[in-house]
Amino acid sequence: MAKTIPTFEYEEDAINSGYSRVAGVDEVGRGPLAGPVVAAAVVLDPDNIPDGLNDSKQMSAKKREALYDILYDVADVSIAEASVREIEEINILQASHLAMVRAVSGLKQPVDFVLIDGNAVPRGLNVAAGTLIKGDTRSLSIAAASIVAKVWRDRLMLSLAQQHPGYGWETNAGYPTPQHKARLKSHGVTLHHRRTFAPVHNILWQEKK
């Protein structure tokens, strides 16, 4: 089965419907046990779209890093996050949506249409929007947003790994790998861990017990 290659057709459909500035939005970091959830919004220049944009998960780190730098030069890019505390307070889905809304609000120029990876439009997004399941494999703008969000969050987790060595965040980005979960049991929970996520919550409950 051939892989889906993202195109600009969804953006063009919106433009042909009367919208003038279309942003793609994606988030990364819903599954990790540690760190914020991060969203990016990207408005591509139709006349200067970088080659090689694709779902960030299908690309090498080197390719993502190169495209990250290029996108900042040729597109309107905004990154936002929802903190660990916000994830604990409002749940990961709502925190992801909050980060998306913040990312759209942070663009240099306002947009009038947003393409969102997923099946739900975030509450509080006061802009016309459409959703795309697996949008990072279908829309070039969403693919660009997926690259930006992943590179930015990976860099953040690398920085946090230097402050809290041993959890493997420099390679697992906070996801629940065996190394990460073993380190949680042996060295405990940090301020960057999501206390409402089961593996972290269970360790805290056992310590309290």
GROMACS .gro file of C-alpha atoms in nm:
model
  209
    1MET     CA    1   0.000   0.000   0.000
    2ALA     CA    2   0.145   0.335  -0.107
    3LYS     CA    3   0.214   0.594   0.157
    4THR     CA    4   0.000   0.906   0.157
    5ILE     CA    5   0.193   1.216   0.055
    6PRO     CA    6   0.071   1.551   0.192
    7THR     CA    7  -0.046   1.807  -0.060
    8PHE     CA    8  -0.163   2.168  -0.064
    9GLU     CA    9  -0.511   2.084  -0.192
   10TYR     CA   10  -0.691   2.139   0.139
   11GLU     CA   11  -0.535   2.482   0.173
   12GLU     CA   12  -0.627   2.562  -0.187
   13ASP     CA   13  -0.986   2.451  -0.127
   14ALA     CA   14  -1.009   2.696   0.164
   15ILE     CA   15  -0.855   2.976  -0.042
   16ASN     CA   16  -1.093   2.905  -0.330
   17SER     CA   17  -1.379   2.928  -0.080
   18GLY     CA   18  -1.280   3.286   0.001
   19TYR     CA   19  -1.031   3.251   0.286
   20SER     CA   20  -0.702   3.435   0.250
   21ARG     CA   21  -0.466   3.300   0.519
   22VAL     CA   22  -0.477   2.932   0.608
   23ALA     CA   23  -0.280   2.780   0.895
   24GLY     CA   24  -0.204   2.417   0.961
   25VAL     CA   25  -0.203   2.313   1.326
   26ASP     CA   26  -0.068   2.002   1.499
   27GLU     CA   27   0.039   1.901   1.847
   28VAL     CA   28   0.297   1.665   1.991
   29GLY     CA   29   0.332   1.520   2.338
   30ARG     CA   30  -0.006   1.378   2.435
   31GLY     CA   31   0.139   1.039   2.534
   32PRO     CA   32   0.450   1.119   2.742
   33LEU     CA   33   0.466   1.088   3.120
   34ALA     CA   34   0.669   1.409   3.145
   35GLY     CA   35   0.693   1.751   2.988
   36PRO     CA   36   0.438   1.988   2.835
   37VAL     CA   37   0.218   1.925   2.534
   38VAL     CA   38   0.330   2.143   2.244
   39ALA     CA   39   0.138   2.276   1.944
   40ALA     CA   40   0.254   2.458   1.634
   41ALA     CA   41   0.068   2.666   1.377
   42VAL     CA   42   0.221   2.726   1.035
   43VAL     CA   43   0.110   2.942   0.743
   44LEU     CA   44   0.296   2.839   0.429
   45ASP     CA   45   0.373   3.070   0.139
   46PRO     CA   46   0.210   2.894  -0.161
   47ASP     CA   47   0.493   3.019  -0.381
   48ASN     CA   48   0.772   2.900  -0.150
   49ILE     CA   49   0.684   2.564   0.005
   50PRO     CA   50   0.992   2.367   0.118
   51ASP     CA   51   1.050   2.030  -0.044
   52GLY     CA   52   1.019   1.720   0.167
   53LEU     CA   53   0.743   1.820   0.411
   54ASN     CA   54   0.578   1.514   0.559
   55ASP     CA   55   0.448   1.365   0.882
   56SER     CA   56   0.730   1.429   1.130
   57LYS     CA   57   0.713   1.068   1.253
   58GLN     CA   58   0.813   0.944   0.908
   59MET     CA   59   1.127   1.156   0.891
   60SER     CA   60   1.476   1.133   1.033
   61ALA     CA   61   1.578   1.373   1.308
   62LYS     CA   62   1.833   1.531   1.074
   63LYS     CA   63   1.569   1.599   0.809
   64ARG     CA   64   1.328   1.743   1.066
   65GLU     CA   65   1.594   1.975   1.203
   66ALA     CA   66   1.680   2.103   0.854
   67LEU     CA   67   1.316   2.168   0.766
   68TYR     CA   68   1.254   2.334   1.103
   69ASP     CA   69   1.513   2.599   1.024
   70ILE     CA   70   1.386   2.644   0.668
   71LEU     CA   71   1.026   2.686   0.782
   72TYR     CA   72   1.122   2.970   1.013
   73ASP     CA   73   1.273   3.147   0.712
   74VAL     CA   74   0.987   3.100   0.464
   75ALA     CA   75   0.667   3.064   0.671
   76ASP     CA   76   0.473   3.226   0.954
   77VAL     CA   77   0.540   2.992   1.247
   78SER     CA   78   0.407   2.995   1.602
   79ILE     CA   79   0.473   2.750   1.885
   80ALA     CA   80   0.284   2.723   2.214
   81GLU     CA   81   0.251   2.479   2.497
   82ALA     CA   82   0.027   2.376   2.782
   83SER     CA   83   0.219   2.304   3.099
   84VAL     CA   84   0.231   1.989   3.307
   85ARG     CA   85   0.016   2.161   3.568
   86GLU     CA   86  -0.243   2.254   3.305
   87ILE     CA   87  -0.245   1.896   3.177
   88GLU     CA   88  -0.315   1.776   3.532
   89GLU     CA   89  -0.588   2.035   3.586
   90ILE     CA   90  -0.789   2.011   3.264
   91ASN     CA   91  -0.679   1.672   3.114
   92ILE     CA   92  -0.448   1.605   2.823
   93LEU     CA   93  -0.705   1.648   2.546
   94GLN     CA   94  -0.816   1.990   2.666
   95ALA     CA   95  -0.455   2.091   2.729
   96SER     CA   96  -0.367   1.990   2.372
   97HIS     CA   97  -0.651   2.207   2.243
   98LEU     CA   98  -0.540   2.495   2.463
   99ALA     CA   99  -0.189   2.475   2.316
  100MET     CA  100  -0.338   2.478   1.966
  101VAL     CA  101  -0.543   2.790   2.038
  102ARG     CA  102  -0.235   2.961   2.180
  103ALA     CA  103  -0.029   2.866   1.876
  104VAL     CA  104  -0.283   3.014   1.635
  105SER     CA  105  -0.304   3.330   1.846
  106GLY     CA  106   0.074   3.366   1.833
  107LEU     CA  107   0.106   3.389   1.455
  108LYS     CA  108   0.256   3.715   1.328
  109GLN     CA  109  -0.052   3.787   1.118
  110PRO     CA  110  -0.407   3.669   1.189
  111VAL     CA  111  -0.550   3.380   0.990
  112ASP     CA  112  -0.907   3.327   0.877
  113PHE     CA  113  -0.904   2.948   0.841
  114VAL     CA  114  -0.730   2.670   1.032
  115LEU     CA  115  -0.667   2.309   0.930
  116ILE     CA  116  -0.640   2.092   1.241
  117ASP     CA  117  -0.488   1.747   1.273
  118GLY     CA  118  -0.749   1.528   1.437
  119ASN     CA  119  -1.127   1.515   1.459
  120ALA     CA  120  -1.214   1.803   1.691
  121VAL     CA  121  -1.198   2.181   1.672
  122PRO     CA  122  -1.056   2.323   1.997
  123ARG     CA  123  -1.292   2.524   2.211
  124GLY     CA  124  -1.195   2.889   2.208
  125LEU     CA  125  -1.060   2.886   1.854
  126ASN     CA  126  -1.247   3.187   1.719
  127VAL     CA  127  -1.154   3.117   1.358
  128ALA     CA  128  -1.320   2.906   1.088
  129ALA     CA  129  -1.164   2.561   1.094
  130GLY     CA  130  -1.165   2.216   0.943
  131THR     CA  131  -1.034   1.889   1.084
  132LEU     CA  132  -0.835   1.621   0.907
  133ILE     CA  133  -0.777   1.274   1.048
  134LYS     CA  134  -0.409   1.192   0.995
  135GLY     CA  135  -0.376   1.546   0.869
  136ASP     CA  136   0.002   1.541   0.899
  137THR     CA  137   0.009   1.288   0.614
  138ARG     CA  138  -0.247   1.477   0.402
  139SER     CA  139  -0.191   1.852   0.439
  140LEU     CA  140   0.142   2.024   0.381
  141SER     CA  141   0.060   2.294   0.637
  142ILE     CA  142  -0.024   2.039   0.905
  143ALA     CA  143   0.287   1.838   0.816
  144ALA     CA  144   0.494   2.154   0.861
  145ALA     CA  145   0.330   2.215   1.199
  146SER     CA  146   0.404   1.857   1.305
  147ILE     CA  147   0.773   1.904   1.223
  148VAL     CA  148   0.802   2.233   1.408
  149ALA     CA  149   0.620   2.105   1.717
  150LYS     CA  150   0.824   1.785   1.738
  151VAL     CA  151   1.164   1.949   1.693
  152TRP     CA  152   1.082   2.220   1.947
  153ARG     CA  153   0.956   1.970   2.206
  154ASP     CA  154   1.245   1.727   2.149
  155ARG     CA  155   1.488   2.013   2.213
  156LEU     CA  156   1.303   2.105   2.530
  157MET     CA  157   1.313   1.747   2.659
  158LEU     CA  158   1.686   1.729   2.581
  159SER     CA  159   1.736   2.035   2.798
  160LEU     CA  160   1.527   1.883   3.079
  161ALA     CA  161   1.723   1.556   3.045
  162GLN     CA  162   2.041   1.741   3.132
  163GLN     CA  163   1.875   1.866   3.452
  164HIS     CA  164   1.729   1.524   3.539
  165PRO     CA  165   1.965   1.258   3.400
  166GLY     CA  166   1.875   0.893   3.387
  167TYR     CA  167   1.513   0.909   3.272
  168GLY     CA  168   1.622   0.895   2.909
  169TRP     CA  169   1.433   1.205   2.802
  170GLU     CA  170   1.707   1.286   2.552
  171THR     CA  171   1.593   0.984   2.350
  172ASN     CA  172   1.241   0.896   2.472
  173ALA     CA  173   1.114   1.258   2.497
  174GLY     CA  174   0.925   1.166   2.813
  175TYR     CA  175   0.732   0.873   2.664
  176PRO     CA  176   0.679   0.565   2.887
  177THR     CA  177   0.970   0.349   2.774
  178PRO     CA  178   1.096   0.067   3.000
  179GLN     CA  179   1.399   0.281   3.093
  180HIS     CA  180   1.179   0.575   3.188
  181LYS     CA  181   0.941   0.367   3.398
  182ALA     CA  182   1.227   0.187   3.571
  183ARG     CA  183   1.390   0.518   3.658
  184LEU     CA  184   1.060   0.646   3.794
  185LYS     CA  185   1.049   0.354   4.034
  186SER     CA  186   1.411   0.389   4.143
  187HIS     CA  187   1.452   0.767   4.153
  188GLY     CA  188   1.098   0.896   4.190
  189VAL     CA  189   0.885   1.164   4.034
  190THR     CA  190   1.017   1.502   3.919
  191LEU     CA  191   0.836   1.834   3.888
  192HIS     CA  192   0.809   1.768   3.515
  193HIS     CA  193   0.612   1.444   3.550
  194ARG     CA  194   0.238   1.435   3.489
  195ARG     CA  195   0.093   1.319   3.817
  196THR     CA  196  -0.247   1.229   3.672
  197PHE     CA  197  -0.098   0.977   3.428
  198ALA     CA  198  -0.132   0.621   3.561
  199PRO     CA  199   0.235   0.512   3.585
  200VAL     CA  200   0.325   0.832   3.772
  201HIS     CA  201   0.009   0.837   3.982
  202ASN     CA  202   0.061   0.475   4.088
  203ILE     CA  203   0.415   0.544   4.209
  204LEU     CA  204   0.298   0.845   4.412
  205TRP     CA  205   0.014   0.640   4.557
  206GLN     CA  206   0.253   0.361   4.657
  207GLU     CA  207   0.489   0.612   4.820
  208LYS     CA  208   0.199   0.766   5.012
  209LYS     CA  209   0.075   0.423   5.116
   0.00000   0.00000   0.00000
